[in-house]
PDB file of N, CA and C in Angstrom:
ATOM      1  N   UNK M   1     103.406-123.551  66.337  1.00 76.00           N
ATOM      2  CA  UNK M   1     104.083-124.768  66.739  1.00 76.00           C
ATOM      3  C   UNK M   1     103.620-125.953  65.893  1.00 76.00           C
ATOM      4  N   UNK M   2     102.310-126.065  65.714  1.00 78.00           N
ATOM      5  CA  UNK M   2     101.764-127.178  64.948  1.00 78.00           C
ATOM      6  C   UNK M   2     102.174-127.091  63.478  1.00 78.00           C
ATOM      7  N   UNK M   3     102.262-125.871  62.948  1.00 80.00           N
ATOM      8  CA  UNK M   3     102.689-125.704  61.557  1.00 80.00           C
ATOM      9  C   UNK M   3     104.132-126.156  61.369  1.00 80.00           C
ATOM     10  N   UNK M   4     104.990-125.863  62.338  1.00 83.00           N
ATOM     11  CA  UNK M   4     106.398-126.282  62.241  1.00 83.00           C
ATOM     12  C   UNK M   4     106.522-127.797  62.285  1.00 83.00           C
ATOM     13  N   UNK M   5     105.751-128.423  63.146  1.00 81.00           N
ATOM     14  CA  UNK M   5     105.780-129.884  63.242  1.00 81.00           C
ATOM     15  C   UNK M   5     105.268-130.499  61.944  1.00 81.00           C
ATOM     16  N   UNK M   6     104.180-129.958  61.425  1.00 80.00           N
ATOM     17  CA  UNK M   6     103.609-130.464  60.179  1.00 80.00           C
ATOM     18  C   UNK M   6     104.598-130.300  59.026  1.00 80.00           C
ATOM     19  N   UNK M   7     105.259-129.153  58.962  1.00 79.00           N
ATOM     20  CA  UNK M   7     106.238-128.908  57.906  1.00 79.00           C
ATOM     21  C   UNK M   7     107.422-129.865  58.032  1.00 79.00           C
ATOM     22  N   UNK M   8     107.865-130.108  59.249  1.00 78.00           N
ATOM     23  CA  UNK M   8     108.982-131.021  59.479  1.00 78.00           C
ATOM     24  C   UNK M   8     108.618-132.452  59.096  1.00 78.00           C
ATOM     25  N   UNK M   9     107.447-132.896  59.497  1.00 78.00           N
ATOM     26  CA  UNK M   9     106.997-134.252  59.171  1.00 78.00           C
ATOM     27  C   UNK M   9     106.818-134.404  57.667  1.00 78.00           C
ATOM     28  N   UNK M  10     106.286-133.396  57.009  1.00 79.00           N
ATOM     29  CA  UNK M  10     106.128-133.440  55.557  1.00 79.00           C
ATOM     30  C   UNK M  10     107.474-133.528  54.862  1.00 79.00           C
ATOM     31  N   UNK M  11     108.447-132.781  55.340  1.00 76.00           N
ATOM     32  CA  UNK M  11     109.791-132.831  54.753  1.00 76.00           C
ATOM     33  C   UNK M  11     110.431-134.200  54.894  1.00 76.00           C
ATOM     34  N   UNK M  12     110.279-134.807  56.057  1.00 73.00           N
ATOM     35  CA  UNK M  12     110.835-136.146  56.278  1.00 73.00           C
ATOM     36  C   UNK M  12     110.120-137.172  55.400  1.00 73.00           C
ATOM     37  N   UNK M  13     108.808-137.055  55.284  1.00 72.00           N
ATOM     38  CA  UNK M  13     108.050-137.994  54.455  1.00 72.00           C
ATOM     39  C   UNK M  13     108.454-137.890  52.987  1.00 72.00           C
ATOM     40  N   UNK M  14     108.658-136.667  52.496  1.00 71.00           N
ATOM     41  CA  UNK M  14     109.093-136.489  51.108  1.00 71.00           C
ATOM     42  C   UNK M  14     110.471-137.091  50.882  1.00 71.00           C
ATOM     43  N   UNK M  15     111.369-136.890  51.830  1.00 70.00           N
ATOM     44  CA  UNK M  15     112.722-137.435  51.691  1.00 70.00           C
ATOM     45  C   UNK M  15     112.693-138.960  51.688  1.00 70.00           C
ATOM     46  N   UNK M  16     111.916-139.561  52.569  1.00 71.00           N
ATOM     47  CA  UNK M  16     111.828-141.022  52.615  1.00 71.00           C
ATOM     48  C   UNK M  16     111.207-141.575  51.344  1.00 71.00           C
ATOM     49  N   UNK M  17     110.168-140.927  50.832  1.00 73.00           N
ATOM     50  CA  UNK M  17     109.513-141.383  49.616  1.00 73.00           C
ATOM     51  C   UNK M  17     110.472-141.323  48.437  1.00 73.00           C
ATOM     52  N   UNK M  18     111.231-140.255  48.342  1.00 71.00           N
ATOM     53  CA  UNK M  18     112.168-140.100  47.239  1.00 71.00           C
ATOM     54  C   UNK M  18     113.278-141.147  47.333  1.00 71.00           C
ATOM     55  N   UNK M  19     113.757-141.434  48.539  1.00 76.00           N
ATOM     56  CA  UNK M  19     114.776-142.470  48.703  1.00 76.00           C
ATOM     57  C   UNK M  19     114.235-143.840  48.308  1.00 76.00           C
ATOM     58  N   UNK M  20     112.979-144.099  48.634  1.00 79.00           N
ATOM     59  CA  UNK M  20     112.371-145.372  48.239  1.00 79.00           C
ATOM     60  C   UNK M  20     112.327-145.509  46.724  1.00 79.00           C
ATOM     61  N   UNK M  21     111.986-144.447  46.035  1.00 78.00           N
ATOM     62  CA  UNK M  21     111.929-144.485  44.573  1.00 78.00           C
ATOM     63  C   UNK M  21     113.316-144.735  43.994  1.00 78.00           C
ATOM     64  N   UNK M  22     114.331-144.094  44.548  1.00 81.00           N
ATOM     65  CA  UNK M  22     115.700-144.291  44.059  1.00 81.00           C
ATOM     66  C   UNK M  22     116.136-145.732  44.282  1.00 81.00           C
ATOM     67  N   UNK M  23     115.866-146.279  45.462  1.00 84.00           N
ATOM     68  CA  UNK M  23     116.265-147.665  45.729  1.00 84.00           C
ATOM     69  C   UNK M  23     115.485-148.646  44.853  1.00 84.00           C
ATOM     70  N   UNK M  24     114.220-148.368  44.600  1.00 86.00           N
ATOM     71  CA  UNK M  24     113.440-149.235  43.714  1.00 86.00           C
ATOM     72  C   UNK M  24     113.982-149.179  42.290  1.00 86.00           C
ATOM     73  N   UNK M  25     114.343-147.993  41.834  1.00 84.00           N
ATOM     74  CA  UNK M  25     114.938-147.862  40.503  1.00 84.00           C
ATOM     75  C   UNK M  25     116.274-148.571  40.406  1.00 84.00           C
ATOM     76  N   UNK M  26     117.077-148.483  41.463  1.00 86.00           N
ATOM     77  CA  UNK M  26     118.367-149.174  41.478  1.00 86.00           C
ATOM     78  C   UNK M  26     118.164-150.687  41.448  1.00 86.00           C
ATOM     79  N   UNK M  27     117.203-151.176  42.210  1.00 89.00           N
ATOM     80  CA  UNK M  27     116.925-152.615  42.214  1.00 89.00           C
ATOM     81  C   UNK M  27     116.412-153.076  40.857  1.00 89.00           C
ATOM     82  N   UNK M  28     115.567-152.269  40.237  1.00 87.00           N
ATOM     83  CA  UNK M  28     115.044-152.608  38.914  1.00 87.00           C
ATOM     84  C   UNK M  28     116.160-152.651  37.877  1.00 87.00           C
ATOM     85  N   UNK M  29     117.033-151.662  37.905  1.00 89.00           N
ATOM     86  CA  UNK M  29     118.141-151.622  36.950  1.00 89.00           C
ATOM     87  C   UNK M  29     119.090-152.797  37.168  1.00 89.00           C
ATOM     88  N   UNK M  30     119.409-153.085  38.415  1.00 88.00           N
ATOM     89  CA  UNK M  30     120.318-154.192  38.713  1.00 88.00           C
ATOM     90  C   UNK M  30     119.686-155.537  38.350  1.00 88.00           C
ATOM     91  N   UNK M  31     118.410-155.693  38.654  1.00 91.00           N
ATOM     92  CA  UNK M  31     117.710-156.934  38.308  1.00 91.00           C
ATOM     93  C   UNK M  31     117.639-157.143  36.808  1.00 91.00           C
ATOM     94  N   UNK M  32     117.337-156.074  36.080  1.00 90.00           N
ATOM     95  CA  UNK M  32     117.312-156.175  34.620  1.00 90.00           C
ATOM     96  C   UNK M  32     118.672-156.495  34.047  1.00 90.00           C
ATOM     97  N   UNK M  33     119.702-155.959  34.668  1.00 88.00           N
ATOM     98  CA  UNK M  33     121.073-156.235  34.231  1.00 88.00           C
ATOM     99  C   UNK M  33     121.434-157.699  34.489  1.00 88.00           C
ATOM    100  N   UNK M  34     121.042-158.221  35.641  1.00 91.00           N
ATOM    101  CA  UNK M  34     121.349-159.620  35.971  1.00 91.00           C
ATOM    102  C   UNK M  34     120.598-160.596  35.068  1.00 91.00           C
ATOM    103  N   UNK M  35     119.357-160.290  34.757  1.00 92.00           N
ATOM    104  CA  UNK M  35     118.550-161.176  33.922  1.00 92.00           C
ATOM    105  C   UNK M  35     118.960-161.070  32.457  1.00 92.00           C
ATOM    106  N   UNK M  36     119.509-159.940  32.083  1.00 90.00           N
ATOM    107  CA  UNK M  36     119.937-159.744  30.704  1.00 90.00           C
ATOM    108  C   UNK M  36     118.944-158.967  29.863  1.00 90.00           C
ATOM    109  N   UNK M  37     117.953-158.358  30.513  1.00 91.00           N
ATOM    110  CA  UNK M  37     116.951-157.571  29.790  1.00 91.00           C
ATOM    111  C   UNK M  37     117.541-156.242  29.339  1.00 91.00           C
ATOM    112  N   UNK M  38     118.359-155.642  30.166  1.00 88.00           N
ATOM    113  CA  UNK M  38     118.980-154.354  29.834  1.00 88.00           C
ATOM    114  C   UNK M  38     120.493-154.513  29.802  1.00 88.00           C
ATOM    115  N   UNK M  39     121.133-153.631  29.059  1.00 90.00           N
ATOM    116  CA  UNK M  39     122.589-153.653  29.038  1.00 90.00           C
ATOM    117  C   UNK M  39     123.126-152.701  30.110  1.00 90.00           C
ATOM    118  N   UNK M  40     124.429-152.695  30.266  1.00 91.00           N
ATOM    119  CA  UNK M  40     125.062-151.919  31.333  1.00 91.00           C
ATOM    120  C   UNK M  40     124.820-150.419  31.149  1.00 91.00           C
ATOM    121  N   UNK M  41     124.834-149.944  29.923  1.00 92.00           N
ATOM    122  CA  UNK M  41     124.638-148.514  29.660  1.00 92.00           C
ATOM    123  C   UNK M  41     123.240-148.057  30.077  1.00 92.00           C
ATOM    124  N   UNK M  42     122.224-148.844  29.752  1.00 90.00           N
ATOM    125  CA  UNK M  42     120.858-148.484  30.130  1.00 90.00           C
ATOM    126  C   UNK M  42     120.688-148.522  31.647  1.00 90.00           C
ATOM    127  N   UNK M  43     121.289-149.501  32.305  1.00 89.00           N
ATOM    128  CA  UNK M  43     121.215-149.569  33.768  1.00 89.00           C
ATOM    129  C   UNK M  43     121.857-148.331  34.393  1.00 89.00           C
ATOM    130  N   UNK M  44     122.985-147.896  33.850  1.00 90.00           N
ATOM    131  CA  UNK M  44     123.632-146.683  34.357  1.00 90.00           C
ATOM    132  C   UNK M  44     122.764-145.454  34.133  1.00 90.00           C
ATOM    133  N   UNK M  45     122.070-145.388  33.003  1.00 91.00           N
ATOM    134  CA  UNK M  45     121.187-144.250  32.734  1.00 91.00           C
ATOM    135  C   UNK M  45     120.011-144.229  33.701  1.00 91.00           C
ATOM    136  N   UNK M  46     119.459-145.394  34.003  1.00 88.00           N
ATOM    137  CA  UNK M  46     118.347-145.465  34.958  1.00 88.00           C
ATOM    138  C   UNK M  46     118.808-145.000  36.339  1.00 88.00           C
ATOM    139  N   UNK M  47     119.974-145.475  36.773  1.00 87.00           N
ATOM    140  CA  UNK M  47     120.496-145.060  38.078  1.00 87.00           C
ATOM    141  C   UNK M  47     120.785-143.567  38.119  1.00 87.00           C
ATOM    142  N   UNK M  48     121.359-143.036  37.052  1.00 90.00           N
ATOM    143  CA  UNK M  48     121.633-141.599  37.001  1.00 90.00           C
ATOM    144  C   UNK M  48     120.340-140.800  37.077  1.00 90.00           C
ATOM    145  N   UNK M  49     119.319-141.236  36.360  1.00 87.00           N
ATOM    146  CA  UNK M  49     118.023-140.560  36.410  1.00 87.00           C
ATOM    147  C   UNK M  49     117.408-140.586  37.798  1.00 87.00           C
ATOM    148  N   UNK M  50     117.535-141.704  38.481  1.00 83.00           N
ATOM    149  CA  UNK M  50     116.997-141.813  39.842  1.00 83.00           C
ATOM    150  C   UNK M  50     117.720-140.871  40.800  1.00 83.00           C
ATOM    151  N   UNK M  51     119.032-140.811  40.697  1.00 83.00           N
ATOM    152  CA  UNK M  51     119.787-139.932  41.595  1.00 83.00           C
ATOM    153  C   UNK M  51     119.545-138.454  41.275  1.00 83.00           C
ATOM    154  N   UNK M  52     119.356-138.128  40.014  1.00 85.00           N
ATOM    155  CA  UNK M  52     119.012-136.744  39.661  1.00 85.00           C
ATOM    156  C   UNK M  52     117.655-136.387  40.258  1.00 85.00           C
ATOM    157  N   UNK M  53     116.701-137.303  40.177  1.00 79.00           N
ATOM    158  CA  UNK M  53     115.384-137.060  40.774  1.00 79.00           C
ATOM    159  C   UNK M  53     115.497-136.866  42.281  1.00 79.00           C
ATOM    160  N   UNK M  54     116.400-137.606  42.913  1.00 77.00           N
ATOM    161  CA  UNK M  54     116.610-137.461  44.355  1.00 77.00           C
ATOM    162  C   UNK M  54     117.160-136.082  44.691  1.00 77.00           C
ATOM    163  N   UNK M  55     118.123-135.618  43.924  1.00 79.00           N
ATOM    164  CA  UNK M  55     118.738-134.315  44.189  1.00 79.00           C
ATOM    165  C   UNK M  55     117.754-133.185  43.922  1.00 79.00           C
ATOM    166  N   UNK M  56     116.975-133.297  42.861  1.00 79.00           N
ATOM    167  CA  UNK M  56     116.022-132.239  42.512  1.00 79.00           C
ATOM    168  C   UNK M  56     114.915-132.151  43.560  1.00 79.00           C
ATOM    169  N   UNK M  57     114.535-133.261  44.140  1.00 71.00           N
ATOM    170  CA  UNK M  57     113.433-133.293  45.098  1.00 71.00           C
ATOM    171  C   UNK M  57     113.806-132.679  46.438  1.00 71.00           C
ATOM    172  N   UNK M  58     115.081-132.629  46.767  1.00 66.00           N
ATOM    173  CA  UNK M  58     115.489-132.093  48.071  1.00 66.00           C
ATOM    174  C   UNK M  58     115.214-130.601  48.166  1.00 66.00           C
ATOM    175  N   UNK M  59     114.767-130.165  49.348  1.00 59.00           N
ATOM    176  CA  UNK M  59     114.474-128.726  49.519  1.00 59.00           C
ATOM    177  C   UNK M  59     115.726-127.896  49.655  1.00 59.00           C
TER     178      UNK M  59
END
């Protein structure tokens, strides 16, 4: 019973952590785009990389 709870909590924690990284990457790309540090193509590449990392991390 305790192993199942631990496994479930670990799975939820990994999913939340990965979502945080994706949202941080999206905010970074959007902020860089607004300030003019990055162009639209680079911002799209950063977002694509973040979403790929999200999909790969899922069990």
